[in-house]
């Protein structure tokens, strides 16, 4: 049930009938205060201004039309407030009916969208390095976005665009050769991290080494079997290791989702030739460059994007051009979403400009950068270890587990050892993910253990605890969650219960926004508010000891829908729930 959409449609119809042009939007929003009803229509004032009429009179005309059908019994009262706001009070019987529909449906009464093929590019770490804190945001937010779009009925293709090609490999191969490392089978990922550091050091200080490394890149790109062998080994070690991290974090990526940079290698020469033939790319100082008028250098000249270097090597942009072409032509994408940090925005914009100009992807195929800021420490510096080293993701998860255990012990929850371990596990991962998901992704955020591992506030432990508490209502009663049926009456219930019912029915409109914008913090806020509203209800009104069977049954059904919504929502965020805590 998408109440906002339903009201918007009805109001828009009425607005058209009274002569408001259709560029004026109804602007329906949930009301901020209960005295303004459940929803308010804010668009009348702007329409009146455009028409040059009194906004109050215009609102009255719209309301008269709405009243004709009483919004199909959706509303019990419609009021005009101030200069022309329309306040809509939802009808209790209608709400009760919608709650029953949601309870009876396996998909919570949420309608599937018309299915689109959506490629989501996320996580995408570089090979031959361990995943670190910098990968948290793309991995966690991208994964939640994939789950949400999939739930809405889309054909989601998860694309883990790993950095498994390019200069890095030249460096590594040159280093292994120099160290006469011929037993690649003994290499582990932590060796690799060291090799990588050493190789990078040599690359930066030794031009001879750097030249060798560059030659290896070209050799690799040309399919040299020695280079390919070492390359394969390095990639495999990394993939295995990363999969382990994904499993720990409950990330829905698997080996099948790996579509790394190397996959597009064979397409690159053809693309460079084609861009030249189309007059988009030109030779410039030995390299092949696309000059883009849309982007200017400091001196105002068109910015050049190199797609092939003088030594014949292709670049990150060349691969991304091929990658979009593949996603459109082969995967048949209608929409491509990138979860990459904001520092790569210009790179993406340039790639897209080239791709559109070359006609590789028509304009109706959406290309979206769902960018994000950085994770900072409490001094607002990039989040690193005390001695300035990047924090490995696995180390962070280990620390979270230790901290979650301490938190649980301090809470004295009387859990046996096995349960404590299981709860600590779920809370540690849930807290890290929730801390990430609950922040607006567009800004930087400060990583704070005490804030995320806390039973108070907008945190995973708070919501997980609320969830287990609702579950215990059913455990303590003879009511079976599966068999709870019958009528639901909200007419004589207090205002807080009405508010809870409305909030429950706002789940679909919340998810729709998150699916459109890739903003899971809105879903987090929704689930947090749901937990708060339910806790208030639970603490102030008896459920199992309600006045009569009818009231008990009604309240239990609200509890049940709250329970299901919390579980469902957390699952869309990629967070596990605990039945008991
Ligand atoms: N591997 C890149 C990095 O670590 C991210 C790749 C993102 N995806 C893309 N299609 N460029 O920065």
Coordinates of C-alpha atoms and ligand atoms in Angstrom, one line a residue:
X1 CA 0.0 0.0 0.0
X2 CA 1.5 3.3 -1.1
X3 CA -0.8 5.8 0.6
X4 CA 1.1 8.8 -0.6
X5 CA 0.7 7.7 -4.2
X6 CA -3.0 7.0 -3.8
X7 CA -3.7 10.4 -2.3
X8 CA -1.5 12.1 -4.8
X9 CA -3.4 10.5 -7.7
X10 CA -6.8 11.5 -6.2
X11 CA -5.8 15.0 -5.4
X12 CA -4.1 15.5 -8.8
X13 CA -7.3 14.4 -10.6
X14 CA -9.4 16.9 -8.5
X15 CA -6.8 19.6 -9.3
X16 CA -7.1 19.0 -13.0
X17 CA -10.9 19.2 -12.8
X18 CA -10.9 22.6 -11.1
X19 CA -8.7 23.9 -13.8
X20 CA -5.2 23.7 -12.3
X21 CA -2.6 23.1 -15.0
X22 CA -0.9 19.7 -14.7
X23 CA 2.6 21.2 -14.2
X24 CA 1.4 22.1 -10.6
X25 CA 2.1 19.2 -8.4
X26 CA -0.2 18.1 -5.5
X27 CA 2.9 17.9 -3.1
X28 CA 1.4 15.3 -0.7
X29 CA 3.5 14.7 2.4
X30 CA 3.0 12.8 5.7
X31 CA 1.9 15.5 8.2
X32 CA 4.5 16.5 10.8
X33 CA 2.0 17.0 13.6
X34 CA -1.1 14.9 14.3
X35 CA -3.3 18.0 14.5
X36 CA -2.7 18.4 10.8
X37 CA -4.0 14.9 10.1
X38 CA -2.0 12.0 8.6
X39 CA -1.1 13.6 5.3
X40 CA -1.1 17.1 4.0
X41 CA -1.5 18.5 0.5
X42 CA 0.9 21.5 0.1
X43 CA 0.6 22.2 -3.6
X44 CA -2.5 24.4 -3.7
X45 CA -0.7 27.7 -2.8
X46 CA 1.7 27.5 -5.7
X47 CA -1.1 26.6 -8.1
X48 CA -3.2 29.6 -6.9
X49 CA -0.3 31.9 -7.4
X50 CA 0.1 30.7 -10.9
X51 CA -3.6 31.1 -11.6
X52 CA -3.8 34.4 -9.8
X53 CA -6.7 33.3 -7.6
X54 CA -7.3 33.0 -3.8
X55 CA -5.5 29.9 -2.5
X56 CA -8.2 29.3 0.1
X57 CA -11.0 29.3 -2.5
X58 CA -9.0 27.0 -4.7
X59 CA -8.4 24.6 -1.9
X60 CA -12.1 24.6 -1.1
X61 CA -12.9 23.7 -4.7
X62 CA -10.4 20.8 -4.6
X63 CA -11.7 19.6 -1.2
X64 CA -15.3 19.7 -2.4
X65 CA -14.4 17.3 -5.2
X66 CA -12.5 15.1 -2.8
X67 CA -15.4 15.0 -0.4
X68 CA -17.7 13.8 -3.2
X69 CA -16.2 10.3 -2.8
X70 CA -14.7 10.9 0.6
X71 CA -11.4 9.9 -1.1
X72 CA -13.0 6.4 -1.6
X73 CA -13.4 6.1 2.2
X74 CA -9.7 6.5 2.7
X75 CA -10.3 9.6 4.8
X76 CA -12.6 10.3 7.7
X77 CA -12.0 14.0 7.6
X78 CA -10.5 16.5 5.1
X79 CA -9.7 20.1 6.4
X80 CA -8.3 23.3 4.9
X81 CA -5.7 24.9 7.1
X82 CA -4.1 28.3 6.9
X83 CA -4.0 29.8 3.4
X84 CA -4.8 26.6 1.6
X85 CA -3.1 23.5 3.1
X86 CA -5.3 20.5 2.9
X87 CA -5.1 18.1 5.8
X88 CA -6.2 14.5 5.4
X89 CA -7.2 12.3 8.4
X90 CA -7.2 8.7 7.4
X91 CA -10.2 6.5 8.3
X92 CA -9.7 3.9 10.9
X93 CA -11.7 1.2 9.2
X94 CA -9.8 1.7 5.9
X95 CA -6.5 1.5 7.8
X96 CA -7.6 -1.7 9.5
X97 CA -8.5 -3.2 6.2
X98 CA -5.1 -2.3 4.7
X99 CA -3.3 -3.8 7.7
X100 CA -5.1 -7.1 7.2
X101 CA -4.2 -7.0 3.5
X102 CA -0.5 -6.5 4.4
X103 CA -0.6 -9.3 6.9
X104 CA -2.2 -11.7 4.5
X105 CA 0.4 -11.1 1.8
X106 CA 3.9 -12.6 1.7
X107 CA 5.2 -9.4 0.2
X108 CA 3.7 -7.2 2.9
X109 CA 1.0 -6.0 0.4
X110 CA 3.7 -4.2 -1.6
X111 CA 3.1 -4.2 -5.4
X112 CA 5.9 -5.2 -7.7
X113 CA 7.2 -2.5 -10.1
X114 CA 7.3 -3.0 -13.8
X115 CA 10.5 -5.0 -14.1
X116 CA 13.6 -3.3 -15.3
X117 CA 17.1 -4.8 -15.8
X118 CA 19.3 -2.9 -13.3
X119 CA 23.0 -3.3 -13.1
X120 CA 24.5 -2.3 -9.8
X121 CA 28.2 -1.8 -9.7
X122 CA 29.4 -2.1 -6.2
X123 CA 32.2 -3.2 -3.8
X124 CA 34.7 -3.5 -6.7
X125 CA 37.9 -3.7 -4.7
X126 CA 41.3 -3.8 -6.4
X127 CA 43.0 -7.1 -6.6
X128 CA 46.2 -8.1 -4.8
X129 CA 45.2 -6.1 -1.7
X130 CA 43.1 -7.0 1.3
X131 CA 39.8 -5.2 1.5
X132 CA 39.9 -2.3 3.9
X133 CA 37.6 0.2 5.6
X134 CA 37.4 2.2 2.4
X135 CA 35.4 -0.6 0.8
X136 CA 32.7 -0.6 3.5
X137 CA 30.4 2.1 2.1
X138 CA 30.2 0.8 -1.5
X139 CA 29.9 -2.8 -0.4
X140 CA 27.2 -2.3 2.2
X141 CA 25.1 0.4 0.6
X142 CA 25.3 -1.2 -2.8
X143 CA 24.2 -4.6 -1.4
X144 CA 21.2 -3.1 0.3
X145 CA 20.2 -1.3 -2.9
X146 CA 20.5 -4.6 -4.8
X147 CA 18.2 -6.3 -2.3
X148 CA 15.6 -3.6 -2.4
X149 CA 15.4 -3.4 -6.2
X150 CA 15.2 -7.1 -6.4
X151 CA 12.4 -7.3 -3.9
X152 CA 10.5 -4.7 -5.9
X153 CA 10.6 -7.2 -8.8
X154 CA 13.5 -5.9 -10.9
X155 CA 16.1 -8.1 -12.6
X156 CA 19.1 -7.0 -10.7
X157 CA 22.6 -7.8 -12.0
X158 CA 25.2 -7.4 -9.3
X159 CA 28.5 -6.3 -10.9
X160 CA 31.6 -6.5 -8.8
X161 CA 33.9 -4.5 -11.1
X162 CA 37.1 -5.6 -9.4
X163 CA 40.3 -3.8 -10.4
X164 CA 42.1 -6.9 -11.8
X165 CA 43.9 -5.2 -14.7
X166 CA 46.4 -2.4 -15.3
X167 CA 49.5 -0.8 -13.9
X168 CA 49.3 -2.6 -10.5
X169 CA 49.9 -6.0 -12.2
X170 CA 52.9 -4.7 -14.1
X171 CA 54.4 -3.6 -10.8
X172 CA 53.6 -6.9 -9.1
X173 CA 54.9 -9.1 -11.9
X174 CA 58.1 -7.0 -12.2
X175 CA 58.5 -7.3 -8.4
X176 CA 58.0 -11.1 -8.3
X177 CA 60.4 -11.5 -11.2
X178 CA 63.0 -9.3 -9.6
X179 CA 62.7 -11.3 -6.3
X180 CA 62.9 -14.5 -8.4
X181 CA 59.7 -15.6 -6.7
X182 CA 58.8 -18.6 -8.8
X183 CA 56.6 -20.5 -6.4
X184 CA 53.4 -18.6 -6.7
X185 CA 51.4 -21.3 -5.0
X186 CA 52.9 -20.3 -1.7
X187 CA 51.7 -16.6 -2.0
X188 CA 49.0 -15.5 0.5
X189 CA 47.0 -12.3 0.4
X190 CA 48.9 -10.9 3.3
X191 CA 52.2 -11.5 1.5
X192 CA 50.6 -9.9 -1.5
X193 CA 49.8 -6.8 0.6
X194 CA 53.6 -6.5 1.4
X195 CA 54.7 -7.3 -2.1
X196 CA 52.3 -4.6 -3.3
X197 CA 53.8 -2.0 -1.0
X198 CA 57.4 -3.0 -1.9
X199 CA 56.5 -3.0 -5.6
X200 CA 54.9 0.4 -5.3
X201 CA 57.9 1.7 -3.5
X202 CA 60.3 0.5 -6.2
X203 CA 58.0 1.8 -8.9
X204 CA 58.1 5.3 -7.4
X205 CA 61.9 5.5 -6.8
X206 CA 63.4 3.4 -9.6
X207 CA 62.6 4.5 -13.2
X208 CA 64.2 1.3 -14.5
X209 CA 61.8 -0.8 -12.4
X210 CA 58.9 1.5 -13.4
X211 CA 59.7 1.0 -17.1
X212 CA 59.8 -2.8 -16.6
X213 CA 56.5 -2.7 -14.8
X214 CA 54.9 -0.7 -17.7
X215 CA 56.2 -3.2 -20.2
X216 CA 54.6 -6.0 -18.2
X217 CA 51.3 -4.2 -18.3
X218 CA 51.4 -4.1 -22.1
X219 CA 52.6 -7.8 -22.3
X220 CA 49.7 -8.8 -20.0
X221 CA 47.2 -6.9 -22.1
X222 CA 48.5 -8.6 -25.2
X223 CA 47.9 -12.0 -23.7
X224 CA 51.5 -13.1 -22.8
X225 CA 51.2 -16.5 -21.1
X226 CA 53.8 -16.0 -18.4
X227 CA 52.2 -12.8 -17.3
X228 CA 48.7 -14.3 -17.6
X229 CA 49.7 -17.2 -15.3
X230 CA 50.9 -15.0 -12.5
X231 CA 48.0 -12.7 -13.0
X232 CA 45.4 -15.5 -12.7
X233 CA 47.0 -16.7 -9.5
X234 CA 47.0 -13.2 -7.9
X235 CA 43.4 -12.7 -8.8
X236 CA 42.3 -16.1 -7.5
X237 CA 43.9 -15.6 -4.1
X238 CA 42.2 -12.2 -3.8
X239 CA 38.8 -13.5 -4.8
X240 CA 38.9 -16.3 -2.3
X241 CA 39.9 -14.0 0.5
X242 CA 37.3 -11.3 -0.4
X243 CA 34.5 -14.0 -0.6
X244 CA 35.3 -14.8 3.0
X245 CA 34.8 -11.2 4.0
X246 CA 31.6 -11.0 2.1
X247 CA 30.3 -14.0 3.8
X248 CA 31.2 -12.6 7.2
X249 CA 29.4 -9.4 6.4
X250 CA 26.3 -11.1 4.9
X251 CA 26.9 -9.5 1.6
X252 CA 25.0 -11.1 -1.3
X253 CA 27.9 -11.1 -3.7
X254 CA 29.4 -14.4 -5.0
X255 CA 32.0 -15.4 -7.5
X256 CA 29.4 -15.2 -10.3
X257 CA 29.0 -11.5 -9.7
X258 CA 32.7 -10.8 -10.5
X259 CA 32.9 -8.8 -13.7
X260 CA 36.3 -7.3 -13.4
X261 CA 38.2 -4.9 -15.6
X262 CA 40.0 -7.7 -17.4
X263 CA 36.7 -8.9 -18.8
X264 CA 36.6 -6.0 -21.2
X265 CA 40.2 -6.3 -22.5
X266 CA 39.3 -7.7 -25.9
X267 CA 36.9 -4.9 -26.5
X268 CA 39.4 -2.1 -25.9
X269 CA 41.3 -1.9 -29.3
X270 CA 38.1 -1.9 -31.2
X271 CA 36.7 0.9 -29.0
X272 CA 39.7 3.0 -29.5
X273 CA 39.5 2.5 -33.3
X274 CA 35.8 3.2 -33.4
X275 CA 36.2 6.4 -31.4
X276 CA 38.8 7.5 -33.8
X277 CA 36.7 6.6 -36.8
X278 CA 33.8 8.7 -35.3
X279 CA 36.2 11.6 -35.0
X280 CA 35.9 11.6 -31.2
X281 CA 39.4 10.4 -30.4
X282 CA 42.6 11.9 -31.9
X283 CA 46.3 11.1 -31.7
X284 CA 48.0 13.6 -29.4
X285 CA 51.7 13.4 -28.4
X286 CA 51.7 9.7 -29.2
X287 CA 48.7 8.9 -27.1
X288 CA 45.0 8.6 -28.1
X289 CA 42.9 11.2 -26.5
X290 CA 39.2 12.3 -26.5
X291 CA 38.9 16.1 -26.1
X292 CA 35.7 17.0 -24.3
X293 CA 34.3 20.5 -24.7
X294 CA 32.0 19.8 -21.7
X295 CA 35.0 19.7 -19.4
X296 CA 37.5 22.6 -19.3
X297 CA 41.1 22.8 -18.2
X298 CA 42.1 25.7 -15.9
X299 CA 43.0 27.8 -19.0
X300 CA 39.6 27.2 -20.6
X301 CA 40.7 24.6 -23.2
X302 CA 38.7 21.4 -23.7
X303 CA 39.9 18.7 -21.3
X304 CA 41.6 15.6 -22.8
X305 CA 40.8 12.1 -21.6
X306 CA 43.5 9.6 -22.5
X307 CA 42.1 6.3 -23.7
X308 CA 45.4 4.7 -24.9
X309 CA 48.8 5.6 -23.7
X310 CA 51.9 6.2 -25.8
X311 CA 53.2 2.7 -24.8
X312 CA 50.0 1.1 -26.0
X313 CA 48.4 0.5 -22.6
X314 CA 44.7 1.2 -22.1
X315 CA 43.3 3.0 -19.1
X316 CA 40.6 2.9 -16.4
X317 CA 38.3 5.1 -18.6
X318 CA 38.8 2.9 -21.7
X319 CA 37.7 -0.1 -19.6
X320 CA 34.7 1.8 -18.2
X321 CA 33.6 2.8 -21.7
X322 CA 33.7 -0.9 -22.8
X323 CA 32.0 -1.9 -19.6
X324 CA 29.0 0.4 -20.2
X325 CA 28.7 -0.8 -23.8
X326 CA 28.7 -4.4 -22.6
X327 CA 26.1 -3.7 -19.9
X328 CA 23.8 -2.2 -22.4
X329 CA 24.3 -4.4 -25.4
X330 CA 24.8 -7.8 -23.7
X331 CA 23.2 -7.5 -20.3
X332 CA 20.4 -5.3 -21.7
X333 CA 20.5 -2.9 -18.8
X334 CA 17.8 -0.3 -18.5
X335 CA 19.5 1.4 -15.6
X336 CA 23.1 1.3 -14.4
X337 CA 23.9 2.4 -10.8
X338 CA 27.5 3.0 -9.6
X339 CA 28.3 2.9 -5.9
X340 CA 31.6 4.6 -6.0
X341 CA 33.1 7.4 -3.8
X342 CA 32.6 11.0 -4.8
X343 CA 36.2 11.5 -5.9
X344 CA 35.5 9.4 -9.0
X345 CA 32.5 11.6 -10.1
X346 CA 34.4 13.4 -12.8
X347 CA 35.8 10.2 -14.1
X348 CA 32.3 8.8 -14.5
X349 CA 30.9 11.9 -16.0
X350 CA 33.6 11.9 -18.6
X351 CA 33.1 8.3 -19.4
X352 CA 29.4 8.8 -19.8
X353 CA 29.9 11.8 -22.0
X354 CA 32.1 9.7 -24.3
X355 CA 29.7 6.8 -24.3
X356 CA 26.7 9.0 -25.2
X357 CA 28.5 10.9 -27.9
X358 CA 29.7 7.6 -29.4
X359 CA 26.1 6.4 -29.4
X360 CA 27.0 3.3 -27.4
X361 CA 24.1 3.9 -25.0
X362 CA 20.8 5.7 -25.8
X363 CA 19.7 8.5 -23.6
X364 CA 16.8 6.6 -22.1
X365 CA 19.2 4.2 -20.4
X366 CA 19.8 5.7 -17.0
X367 CA 23.4 6.1 -15.8
X368 CA 23.5 7.1 -12.1
X369 CA 26.4 7.7 -9.7
X370 CA 25.2 7.1 -6.2
X371 CA 28.3 8.6 -4.7
X372 CA 29.3 8.7 -1.1
X373 CA 31.7 10.6 1.2
X374 CA 34.5 9.3 3.4
X375 CA 34.7 7.6 6.7
X376 CA 36.5 9.8 9.3
X377 CA 37.9 9.4 12.8
X378 CA 36.9 11.5 15.7
X379 CA 39.4 14.2 14.6
X380 CA 37.7 14.3 11.2
X381 CA 40.8 12.7 9.6
X382 CA 40.5 9.7 7.3
X383 CA 39.7 6.7 9.6
X384 CA 43.0 4.7 10.0
X385 CA 44.9 2.8 12.7
X386 CA 46.8 4.8 15.3
X387 CA 50.0 4.6 13.3
X388 CA 48.3 5.8 10.2
X389 CA 47.8 2.5 8.4
X390 CA 44.6 1.6 6.5
X391 CA 42.4 -0.6 8.6
X392 CA 41.7 -4.0 7.1
X393 CA 38.1 -5.0 6.9
X394 CA 38.6 -8.3 8.6
X395 CA 40.4 -6.6 11.5
X396 CA 37.5 -4.2 11.9
X397 CA 35.0 -7.1 12.0
X398 CA 37.2 -8.9 14.6
X399 CA 37.2 -5.8 16.8
X400 CA 33.4 -5.3 16.4
X401 CA 32.9 -8.8 17.7
X402 CA 35.0 -8.3 20.8
X403 CA 33.2 -5.0 21.5
X404 CA 29.7 -6.6 20.9
X405 CA 30.6 -9.3 23.4
X406 CA 31.6 -6.7 26.1
X407 CA 28.4 -4.8 25.5
X408 CA 26.3 -7.9 26.0
X409 CA 28.1 -8.9 29.1
X410 CA 27.7 -5.4 30.6
X411 CA 24.0 -5.6 29.9
X412 CA 23.6 -8.7 32.0
X413 CA 21.2 -10.3 29.7
X414 CA 21.7 -13.7 31.2
X415 CA 22.6 -15.4 28.0
X416 CA 24.2 -18.8 27.9
X417 CA 27.7 -18.9 26.2
X418 CA 26.4 -20.3 22.9
X419 CA 23.6 -17.7 22.6
X420 CA 25.9 -14.9 23.7
X421 CA 28.3 -15.8 20.9
X422 CA 25.5 -15.9 18.3
X423 CA 23.9 -12.6 19.6
X424 CA 27.4 -10.9 19.6
X425 CA 28.0 -12.1 16.1
X426 CA 24.7 -10.7 14.7
X427 CA 25.0 -7.4 16.7
X428 CA 28.6 -6.8 15.7
X429 CA 27.9 -7.2 11.9
X430 CA 24.5 -5.5 12.2
X431 CA 25.9 -2.5 14.0
X432 CA 28.7 -1.9 11.5
X433 CA 26.3 -2.2 8.6
X434 CA 23.6 -0.1 10.3
X435 CA 26.0 2.7 11.2
X436 CA 26.9 2.8 7.5
X437 CA 23.4 2.6 6.2
X438 CA 21.8 5.0 8.6
X439 CA 24.0 7.9 7.5
X440 CA 23.1 10.0 4.5
X441 CA 25.6 8.6 2.0
X442 CA 26.4 11.9 0.3
X443 CA 28.3 13.2 3.3
X444 CA 31.4 12.1 5.2
X445 CA 30.7 10.4 8.6
X446 CA 32.6 9.8 11.7
X447 CA 33.2 6.2 12.7
X448 CA 32.2 5.8 16.3
X449 CA 32.2 2.5 18.1
X450 CA 30.3 3.8 21.2
X451 CA 27.6 5.3 19.1
X452 CA 26.9 2.2 16.9
X453 CA 27.2 -0.4 19.6
X454 CA 24.6 1.1 21.8
X455 CA 21.1 0.0 22.9
X456 CA 19.9 3.6 22.8
X457 CA 19.2 5.7 19.7
X458 CA 19.0 5.0 16.0
X459 CA 21.2 1.9 16.2
X460 CA 21.1 -1.8 15.2
X461 CA 21.1 -3.0 18.8
X462 CA 18.1 -0.8 19.6
X463 CA 16.0 -2.1 16.7
X464 CA 17.1 -5.7 17.2
X465 CA 16.2 -5.5 20.8
X466 CA 12.8 -4.1 20.0
X467 CA 12.3 -6.9 17.5
X468 CA 13.1 -9.6 20.0
X469 CA 10.8 -8.0 22.6
X470 CA 7.8 -8.1 20.2
X471 CA 8.7 -11.7 19.5
X472 CA 8.6 -12.5 23.2
X473 CA 4.9 -11.3 23.3
X474 CA 4.1 -14.2 21.1
X475 CA 6.3 -16.6 23.0
X476 CA 4.6 -15.7 26.2
X477 CA 1.1 -16.2 24.8
X478 CA -0.8 -19.1 23.4
X479 CA -1.3 -17.2 20.2
X480 CA 0.4 -18.6 17.2
X481 CA 1.8 -16.0 14.8
X482 CA 0.7 -18.1 11.8
X483 CA -2.9 -18.5 13.0
X484 CA -3.7 -15.0 14.1
X485 CA -6.6 -14.0 12.0
X486 CA -10.0 -12.3 12.4
X487 CA -11.1 -8.7 12.5
X488 CA -9.0 -5.7 13.3
X489 CA -10.7 -2.7 15.0
X490 CA -9.0 0.6 15.3
X491 CA -12.0 2.9 15.8
X492 CA -11.9 3.2 19.5
X493 CA -8.2 2.9 19.9
X494 CA -6.1 5.8 21.2
X495 CA -4.3 8.2 18.9
X496 CA -0.9 6.5 19.4
X497 CA -2.2 3.3 18.0
X498 CA -3.7 5.1 15.0
X499 CA -0.2 6.6 14.5
X500 CA 1.4 3.2 14.6
X501 CA -1.0 1.8 12.1
X502 CA -0.4 4.7 9.7
X503 CA 3.4 4.3 10.1
X504 CA 3.2 0.6 9.3
X505 CA 1.4 1.4 6.1
X506 CA 4.1 3.8 5.1
X507 CA 6.5 1.0 4.5
X508 CA 5.9 0.8 0.7
X509 CA 6.3 4.5 0.1
X510 CA 9.5 4.5 2.1
X511 CA 11.0 1.6 0.1
X512 CA 10.0 3.3 -3.2
X513 CA 12.0 6.4 -2.3
X514 CA 15.0 4.4 -1.3
X515 CA 14.8 2.3 -4.5
X516 CA 14.8 5.5 -6.6
X517 CA 17.5 7.4 -4.8
X518 CA 19.7 4.7 -3.3
X519 CA 19.3 6.2 0.2
X520 CA 18.9 3.4 2.7
X521 CA 19.2 5.9 5.6
X522 CA 15.5 6.7 4.9
X523 CA 14.6 3.0 5.5
X524 CA 16.8 3.0 8.7
X525 CA 14.9 6.1 10.0
X526 CA 11.6 4.4 9.1
X527 CA 12.5 1.2 11.0
X528 CA 13.9 3.2 14.0
X529 CA 10.7 5.3 14.2
X530 CA 8.6 2.1 13.9
X531 CA 10.5 0.6 16.9
X532 CA 10.0 3.8 18.9
X533 CA 6.3 4.0 18.1
X534 CA 5.8 0.3 18.9
X535 CA 7.7 0.6 22.2
X536 CA 5.5 3.5 23.2
X537 CA 2.4 1.5 22.4
X538 CA 3.7 -1.6 24.2
X539 CA 4.6 0.4 27.3
X540 CA 1.3 2.3 27.6
X541 CA -1.3 -0.1 26.4
X542 CA -1.9 -3.7 27.4
X543 CA -1.7 -6.3 24.5
X544 CA -2.1 -9.7 26.1
X545 CA -4.1 -8.2 28.9
X546 CA -6.3 -6.1 26.7
X547 CA -9.9 -5.4 27.8
X548 CA -11.5 -8.0 25.6
X549 CA -10.7 -10.6 22.9
X550 CA -11.5 -8.2 20.1
X551 CA -9.0 -5.6 21.4
X552 CA -6.4 -8.2 22.1
X553 CA -6.7 -9.7 18.7
X554 CA -6.5 -6.2 17.0
X555 CA -3.4 -5.3 19.1
X556 CA -1.7 -8.6 18.5
X557 CA -2.1 -8.1 14.7
X558 CA -0.5 -4.7 14.9
X559 CA 2.3 -6.3 16.9
X560 CA 2.6 -9.0 14.2
X561 CA 2.8 -6.6 11.3
X562 CA 5.4 -4.5 13.2
X563 CA 7.4 -7.7 13.8
X564 CA 7.2 -8.7 10.1
X565 CA 8.0 -5.2 8.9
X566 CA 11.1 -4.9 11.1
X567 CA 12.4 -8.3 9.9
X568 CA 11.6 -7.5 6.3
X569 CA 13.2 -4.1 6.5
X570 CA 16.3 -5.3 8.2
X571 CA 16.6 -8.1 5.7
X572 CA 16.5 -5.5 2.9
X573 CA 19.3 -3.7 4.7
X574 CA 21.2 -7.0 4.8
X575 CA 20.9 -7.3 8.6
X576 CA 20.0 -10.5 10.4
X577 CA 17.4 -10.6 13.2
X578 CA 17.4 -12.5 16.5
X579 CA 14.3 -14.2 17.7
X580 CA 15.5 -14.0 21.3
X581 CA 18.0 -11.8 23.0
Ligands
LIG1 N1 38.2 -0.6 -8.4 C1 37.9 0.8 -8.3 C2 38.5 1.4 -7.0 O1 38.9 0.7 -6.1 C3 36.3 1.0 -8.2 C4 35.6 0.5 -9.5 C5 34.2 1.1 -9.6 N2 33.5 0.7 -10.7 C6 33.8 1.2 -12.0 N3 33.0 0.7 -13.0 N4 34.7 2.1 -12.2 O2 38.6 2.6 -7.0

